[in-house]
Amino acid sequence: MAKVIVVTSGKGGVGKTTSTAAIGAALAQTGQNVVVIDFDVGLRNLDLVMGAERRVVFDFVNVIQGEAALSQALIKDKRVETLYILAASQTRDKDALTEEGVGKVIAELKEKFDWIICDSPAGIERGAKMAMHFADEAIIITNPEVSSVRDSDRIIGILDSTTDKAQRGEKIPKHLLITRYAASRASRGDMLNTDDILEILSIPLIGIIPESEDVLKASNLGSPITLSAPNSPAARAYSEAVKRLQGEKIEVTVPTDKKGFFDWLIGRNKS
Amino acid sequence: MSFFSNFFAKKNTAPVAKDRLQILLAHERSSRTGNSDLLQKLQKEIMEVIQKHISIDQEKIHVKVDRGNDFSTLEIDIEVPQQNQSNT
C-alpha cells in the first residue's frame, strides 16, 4: 500500500527540499521503492539537491499535459537502486498543476512505489496546495524561530481543512520535524526549545535535526545528507525520523552540540 | 524559567517568543476557516430574516458567541416588541 507524504512548512528556507532528499534517500536505503516529487514549478531545486540537475529531460508538467510518459520523466538515482525523482518544470507556471492532472500522476505512481514524497514549495498558493492535496500524511518542517512556527500553525490548519483527505472527513496524520536546532542556544533560553514548539503546535514530533555544517556540504555535493555523510548527527537524526515514519517507536532525543561540564573541565585542564 | 530570567538582569528571549506566539496563534486560530465565518454568516442572516418581519431596536439584541474546542455556540437574545400593544 503506497503512502503519499507531503513535506511542507509554509515558510521558505526552513529545509523542505533538504529534508525531502534526506528522508527519501534514507527510506530507499531500507529497500523500499521511493519517488521524490518537486512541486515547485518555476523554481525547481530538488533536482539540484539530489544531484540530478543535468539529467532532467521531461518533468512533472510534461507528464500532466501528456507530452511525456511517466516512465520517461522519472529519473533513477545513481546511488540508490530504489530511489527516483520527478522534477518540476522550470519554464511553466503553477497553473499547470491541475488537481485532475496531479491526481492522475499520483495514482499511477502509487502502482509502482511504496513511498511518494512530495516536496512542497513555500507559501500557500497552488503549488503548495497541490503538494498536500493527495497526501496520506504530512511532515511539517519547522525552525525554532517565530515566523516559522507561525507559518507551520497556518499550514496545519490548511492540511486539516482543504486537502482531499480532510474533505472526506478524515484526519491527516501530521509529524513535526524541527530543523536547524541549536541545543546550546535553546538551553541558554535564547532559542525556542523543543517543548515550547510542541506546546504551541501540539502535533507529534518525528525528529530534531541539529543545525549543522554537514547539511550545506551535502547540498554543495548534490547528495542527500543521509547518503553523503550518513554518520553525521544530522543524517542520523534523519534516519531515526525515517524509522519513526515507518512505525518504529524510538524515543526522540535532542541532539546536543553542548559540551558537558566534565568535558569542559577536562578541556580546560588540557590547555 | 521566568523566575530565573527575572532574577538575572539579562533577559532570555525564548520565553518572550513563546508568549508572543501563543497570543498571536490563539487569535489567528479563532479567526481562521469555516467555523468563525459560519457563525458570523448565521448571525447576519438570522438578523436579516427577523428584520424582515419586525423592526427591532438594535439595543435590544444580544449576541454571544462561545467558541470551544469541540463545539461553538451562538446565542441570539432578541426582545420582541408586543405587536398588539395599543396606546390607550
Coordinates of C-alpha atoms in Angstrom, one line a residue:
Chain A
M1 CA 0.0 0.0 0.0
A2 CA 1.7 3.2 -1.2
K3 CA 1.9 6.1 1.1
V4 CA 1.9 9.7 -0.1
I5 CA 3.8 12.1 2.2
V6 CA 3.9 15.8 1.9
V7 CA 6.9 17.8 3.2
T8 CA 5.6 21.3 3.9
S9 CA 6.2 24.3 6.1
G10 CA 4.6 27.5 4.8
K11 CA 7.7 29.5 5.3
G12 CA 10.6 29.3 2.8
G13 CA 14.1 28.3 3.5
V14 CA 13.4 26.1 6.5
G15 CA 14.8 22.9 4.9
K16 CA 11.9 21.3 3.0
T17 CA 14.0 20.2 -0.1
T18 CA 17.0 19.2 2.0
S19 CA 14.7 17.1 4.2
T20 CA 12.8 15.6 1.3
A21 CA 16.1 14.4 -0.2
A22 CA 17.4 13.1 3.1
I23 CA 14.2 11.3 4.0
G24 CA 13.6 9.9 0.5
A25 CA 17.2 8.5 0.3
A26 CA 17.0 7.0 3.8
L27 CA 13.7 5.3 3.0
A28 CA 15.1 4.0 -0.3
Q29 CA 18.1 2.6 1.6
T30 CA 15.8 0.3 3.5
G31 CA 14.9 -1.3 0.2
Q32 CA 11.6 0.4 -0.3
N33 CA 10.6 1.9 -3.7
V34 CA 10.7 5.7 -3.2
V35 CA 9.9 8.6 -5.5
V36 CA 10.5 12.2 -4.5
I37 CA 8.5 14.8 -6.4
D38 CA 9.2 18.5 -6.8
F39 CA 6.0 20.6 -6.8
D40 CA 7.9 23.9 -7.0
V41 CA 7.0 24.8 -10.6
G42 CA 9.2 27.6 -11.9
L43 CA 11.7 27.4 -9.1
R44 CA 12.7 23.8 -9.1
N45 CA 15.6 22.8 -6.8
L46 CA 15.0 19.2 -5.6
D47 CA 16.9 18.0 -8.8
L48 CA 19.9 20.2 -7.7
V49 CA 19.9 19.0 -4.1
M50 CA 19.7 15.4 -5.3
G51 CA 22.5 15.9 -7.9
A52 CA 20.2 15.1 -10.8
E53 CA 20.0 18.6 -12.4
R54 CA 21.8 17.6 -15.6
R55 CA 19.6 14.5 -16.2
V56 CA 16.2 16.3 -16.3
V57 CA 14.7 15.7 -19.8
F58 CA 11.0 15.5 -19.1
D59 CA 9.3 16.9 -16.0
F60 CA 6.1 16.7 -13.9
V61 CA 4.2 19.2 -16.1
N62 CA 5.2 17.3 -19.3
V63 CA 3.6 14.2 -17.8
I64 CA 0.4 16.0 -16.7
Q65 CA 0.0 17.6 -20.1
G66 CA 0.6 14.3 -21.9
E67 CA 3.8 15.4 -23.6
A68 CA 5.8 12.5 -22.0
A69 CA 5.1 9.2 -20.3
L70 CA 5.7 9.0 -16.6
S71 CA 8.4 6.4 -17.2
Q72 CA 10.3 8.9 -19.4
A73 CA 10.1 11.6 -16.7
L74 CA 11.2 9.5 -13.7
I75 CA 15.0 9.9 -13.1
K76 CA 16.6 6.9 -11.4
D77 CA 19.1 7.8 -8.7
K78 CA 22.7 6.7 -9.4
R79 CA 23.4 5.8 -5.8
V80 CA 20.4 4.0 -4.5
E81 CA 18.7 1.4 -6.7
T82 CA 15.1 2.0 -5.5
L83 CA 15.1 5.9 -5.5
Y84 CA 13.6 8.0 -8.2
I85 CA 13.0 11.7 -8.7
L86 CA 10.3 13.5 -10.6
A87 CA 11.5 17.1 -11.3
A88 CA 9.3 20.2 -11.5
S89 CA 9.1 22.2 -14.6
Q90 CA 11.3 25.3 -14.7
T91 CA 9.6 27.0 -17.6
R92 CA 5.9 26.7 -17.0
D93 CA 3.7 28.3 -14.3
K94 CA 2.0 26.8 -11.3
D95 CA -1.4 26.8 -13.1
A96 CA -0.1 23.7 -15.0
L97 CA -0.6 21.7 -11.8
T98 CA -4.3 20.9 -12.1
E99 CA -6.0 18.8 -9.4
E100 CA -7.0 16.3 -12.0
G101 CA -3.6 16.1 -13.6
V102 CA -1.7 15.8 -10.3
G103 CA -4.2 13.2 -9.1
K104 CA -3.7 11.0 -12.2
V105 CA 0.1 11.1 -11.8
I106 CA -0.1 10.3 -8.1
A107 CA -2.5 7.4 -8.8
E108 CA 0.0 6.0 -11.4
L109 CA 2.9 6.4 -9.0
K110 CA 1.0 4.5 -6.3
E111 CA 1.1 1.4 -8.5
K112 CA 4.9 1.5 -8.7
F113 CA 6.2 2.9 -5.4
D114 CA 5.9 2.3 -1.7
W115 CA 6.5 5.9 -0.8
I116 CA 5.7 9.1 -2.7
I117 CA 7.3 12.1 -1.1
C118 CA 6.0 15.5 -2.2
D119 CA 8.3 18.4 -1.8
S120 CA 6.1 21.4 -1.4
P121 CA 7.0 24.9 -2.5
A122 CA 6.9 27.7 0.1
G123 CA 3.7 29.7 0.6
I124 CA 0.1 28.6 0.4
E125 CA -0.5 29.0 -3.3
R126 CA -1.5 26.4 -5.9
G127 CA 1.9 24.5 -5.9
A128 CA 1.7 24.1 -2.1
K129 CA -2.0 23.2 -2.1
M130 CA -1.4 20.6 -4.8
A131 CA 1.6 19.1 -3.0
M132 CA -0.6 18.5 0.1
H133 CA -3.8 17.7 -1.6
F134 CA -3.4 13.9 -2.1
A135 CA -1.2 13.4 1.0
D136 CA -1.9 10.5 3.4
E137 CA 0.4 12.0 5.9
A138 CA 2.3 15.3 6.4
I139 CA 5.7 16.2 7.7
I140 CA 5.8 19.8 8.8
I141 CA 9.3 21.3 8.8
T142 CA 9.7 24.0 11.5
N143 CA 12.7 26.1 12.6
P144 CA 12.8 27.2 16.2
E145 CA 12.0 30.7 15.2
V146 CA 8.8 32.8 15.5
S147 CA 7.8 33.2 11.8
S148 CA 8.4 29.6 11.0
V149 CA 6.3 28.4 13.9
R150 CA 3.5 30.8 13.0
D151 CA 3.5 29.6 9.4
S152 CA 3.6 26.0 10.5
D153 CA 0.5 26.6 12.5
R154 CA -1.2 28.1 9.5
I155 CA -0.2 25.1 7.3
I156 CA -1.6 22.7 9.9
G157 CA -4.9 24.5 9.6
I158 CA -4.9 24.2 5.8
L159 CA -3.9 20.5 6.0
D160 CA -6.9 19.9 8.2
S161 CA -9.4 21.8 6.1
T162 CA -8.6 21.8 2.3
T163 CA -6.9 18.5 1.5
D164 CA -8.6 15.6 -0.2
K165 CA -8.5 13.6 3.0
A166 CA -9.9 16.4 5.1
Q167 CA -12.7 16.9 2.6
R168 CA -13.6 13.3 3.0
G169 CA -13.8 13.9 6.8
E170 CA -10.6 12.1 7.6
K171 CA -7.7 13.5 9.7
I172 CA -4.2 13.7 8.1
P173 CA -1.6 12.3 10.5
K174 CA 0.9 15.1 11.0
H175 CA 4.6 14.8 12.1
L176 CA 6.7 17.7 13.3
L177 CA 10.3 17.8 12.1
I178 CA 12.3 20.5 13.8
T179 CA 15.3 21.6 11.7
R180 CA 18.3 23.9 12.3
Y181 CA 18.0 23.2 16.1
A182 CA 20.9 24.5 18.2
A183 CA 20.6 22.7 21.6
S184 CA 23.0 25.0 23.3
R185 CA 21.2 28.2 22.3
A186 CA 17.9 26.6 23.3
S187 CA 19.2 25.6 26.7
R188 CA 20.5 29.1 27.2
G189 CA 16.9 30.3 26.7
D190 CA 17.7 32.3 23.5
M191 CA 16.0 29.9 21.1
L192 CA 12.6 28.2 21.3
N193 CA 13.2 24.7 22.7
T194 CA 11.5 21.5 21.6
D195 CA 8.9 21.6 24.4
D196 CA 8.0 25.2 23.6
I197 CA 7.4 24.3 19.9
L198 CA 5.5 21.1 20.8
E199 CA 3.3 23.0 23.2
I200 CA 2.4 25.7 20.6
L201 CA 1.8 23.4 17.6
S202 CA 0.6 20.3 19.5
I203 CA 1.4 17.7 16.8
P204 CA 3.7 14.7 17.4
L205 CA 7.4 15.1 17.0
I206 CA 9.2 12.9 14.4
G207 CA 12.7 14.2 14.7
I208 CA 15.0 17.1 15.6
I209 CA 17.7 17.9 13.1
P210 CA 20.6 19.8 14.6
E211 CA 22.0 23.0 13.0
S212 CA 25.0 21.5 11.1
E213 CA 27.6 22.4 8.5
D214 CA 27.1 18.9 7.0
V215 CA 23.7 19.9 5.6
L216 CA 25.2 22.6 3.4
K217 CA 28.1 20.4 2.4
A218 CA 25.7 17.8 1.2
S219 CA 23.8 20.2 -1.0
N220 CA 27.1 21.5 -2.3
L221 CA 27.8 18.0 -3.5
G222 CA 24.3 17.3 -4.7
S223 CA 23.8 14.4 -2.4
P224 CA 21.2 13.7 0.3
I225 CA 23.0 14.0 3.6
T226 CA 21.8 10.5 4.5
L227 CA 24.0 9.2 1.6
S228 CA 27.0 11.6 1.7
A229 CA 27.5 11.8 5.5
P230 CA 25.5 9.0 7.0
N231 CA 27.3 9.2 10.3
S232 CA 26.9 12.9 10.8
P233 CA 24.5 13.9 13.7
A234 CA 22.0 15.5 11.2
A235 CA 21.9 12.3 9.0
R236 CA 21.5 10.1 12.0
A237 CA 18.6 12.3 13.1
Y238 CA 17.0 12.0 9.6
S239 CA 17.5 8.2 9.6
E240 CA 15.8 7.9 13.0
A241 CA 12.9 10.1 11.8
V242 CA 12.5 7.7 8.8
K243 CA 12.3 4.8 11.2
R244 CA 9.6 6.6 13.1
L245 CA 7.8 7.3 9.8
Q246 CA 7.9 3.5 9.2
G247 CA 6.2 3.0 12.5
E248 CA 9.1 2.2 14.8
K249 CA 8.8 3.5 18.3
I250 CA 12.1 5.3 19.1
E251 CA 12.4 8.0 21.7
V252 CA 13.2 11.3 20.1
T253 CA 16.5 12.6 21.5
V254 CA 17.6 16.2 21.4
P255 CA 20.9 16.2 19.5
T256 CA 23.3 18.2 21.7
D257 CA 26.2 20.1 20.5
K258 CA 26.9 21.3 24.0
K259 CA 29.9 20.0 25.9
G260 CA 29.1 18.6 29.4
F261 CA 30.6 20.1 32.5
F262 CA 33.3 17.4 32.7
D263 CA 34.3 17.8 29.1
W264 CA 34.6 21.4 29.7
L265 CA 36.7 20.8 32.9
I266 CA 39.0 18.3 31.1
G267 CA 39.2 20.7 28.1
R268 CA 40.3 23.5 30.4
N269 CA 42.8 21.3 32.2
K270 CA 44.4 20.2 29.0
S271 CA 45.1 23.8 27.8
Chain B
M1 CA 12.4 29.7 33.8
S2 CA 10.6 33.0 34.2
F3 CA 11.8 33.3 37.8
F4 CA 15.4 32.9 36.7
S5 CA 15.0 35.2 33.7
N6 CA 13.6 37.8 36.0
F7 CA 16.3 37.1 38.6
F8 CA 19.1 37.9 36.2
A9 CA 19.5 41.3 34.6
K10 CA 20.0 39.7 31.2
K11 CA 16.6 38.6 30.0
N12 CA 16.3 35.5 27.8
T13 CA 14.4 35.9 24.6
A14 CA 12.9 32.5 24.0
P15 CA 10.1 32.9 26.7
V16 CA 9.2 36.2 25.0
A17 CA 9.0 34.4 21.6
K18 CA 6.8 31.7 23.1
D19 CA 4.4 34.2 24.8
R20 CA 4.1 36.3 21.6
L21 CA 3.4 33.2 19.5
Q22 CA 0.8 31.8 21.9
I23 CA -1.2 35.1 22.0
L24 CA -0.9 35.6 18.2
L25 CA -1.9 32.0 17.3
A26 CA -4.8 31.9 19.7
H27 CA -6.2 34.9 17.8
E28 CA -5.4 33.6 14.4
R29 CA -6.9 30.2 15.1
S30 CA -10.2 31.7 16.2
S31 CA -10.5 33.8 13.2
R32 CA -9.5 31.1 10.8
T33 CA -11.5 28.9 8.4
G34 CA -15.2 28.0 8.3
N35 CA -16.1 27.9 12.0
S36 CA -16.0 31.6 12.7
D37 CA -17.2 32.6 9.2
L38 CA -20.1 30.3 9.6
L39 CA -21.1 31.8 12.9
Q40 CA -20.8 35.3 11.5
K41 CA -22.9 34.4 8.4
L42 CA -25.5 32.7 10.6
Q43 CA -25.8 35.7 12.8
K44 CA -26.1 38.1 9.9
E45 CA -28.7 36.1 8.0
I46 CA -30.8 35.3 11.1
M47 CA -30.8 39.0 11.9
E48 CA -31.9 39.8 8.3
V49 CA -34.8 37.3 8.5
I50 CA -36.0 38.8 11.7
Q51 CA -35.7 42.4 10.5
K52 CA -37.9 41.5 7.5
H53 CA -40.8 40.8 9.8
I54 CA -40.4 43.0 12.8
S55 CA -38.5 46.2 13.3
I56 CA -36.2 45.7 16.2
D57 CA -34.2 48.2 18.2
Q58 CA -30.6 47.3 17.8
E59 CA -30.1 47.9 21.5
K60 CA -32.5 45.1 22.3
I61 CA -30.3 42.5 20.6
H62 CA -27.7 40.5 22.5
V63 CA -25.4 38.2 20.5
K64 CA -23.0 35.9 22.3
V65 CA -20.6 33.5 20.5
D66 CA -18.8 30.9 22.6
R67 CA -16.0 29.1 20.9
G68 CA -15.0 25.8 22.4
N69 CA -12.7 23.0 21.2
D70 CA -15.5 20.5 20.4
F71 CA -18.3 22.9 19.6
S72 CA -19.2 26.5 19.5
T73 CA -22.5 28.1 20.5
L74 CA -24.2 31.1 19.0
E75 CA -26.8 32.7 21.3
I76 CA -29.0 35.5 20.0
D77 CA -31.3 37.1 22.5
I78 CA -33.9 39.4 21.0
E79 CA -36.5 41.4 22.8
V80 CA -39.6 41.3 20.5
P81 CA -41.9 44.2 21.0
Q82 CA -45.5 43.4 21.6
Q83 CA -47.3 44.0 18.3
N84 CA -50.8 44.3 19.7
Q85 CA -50.0 47.0 22.2
S86 CA -52.2 50.0 21.8
N87 CA -51.6 53.3 23.3
T88 CA -55.0 53.8 25.0

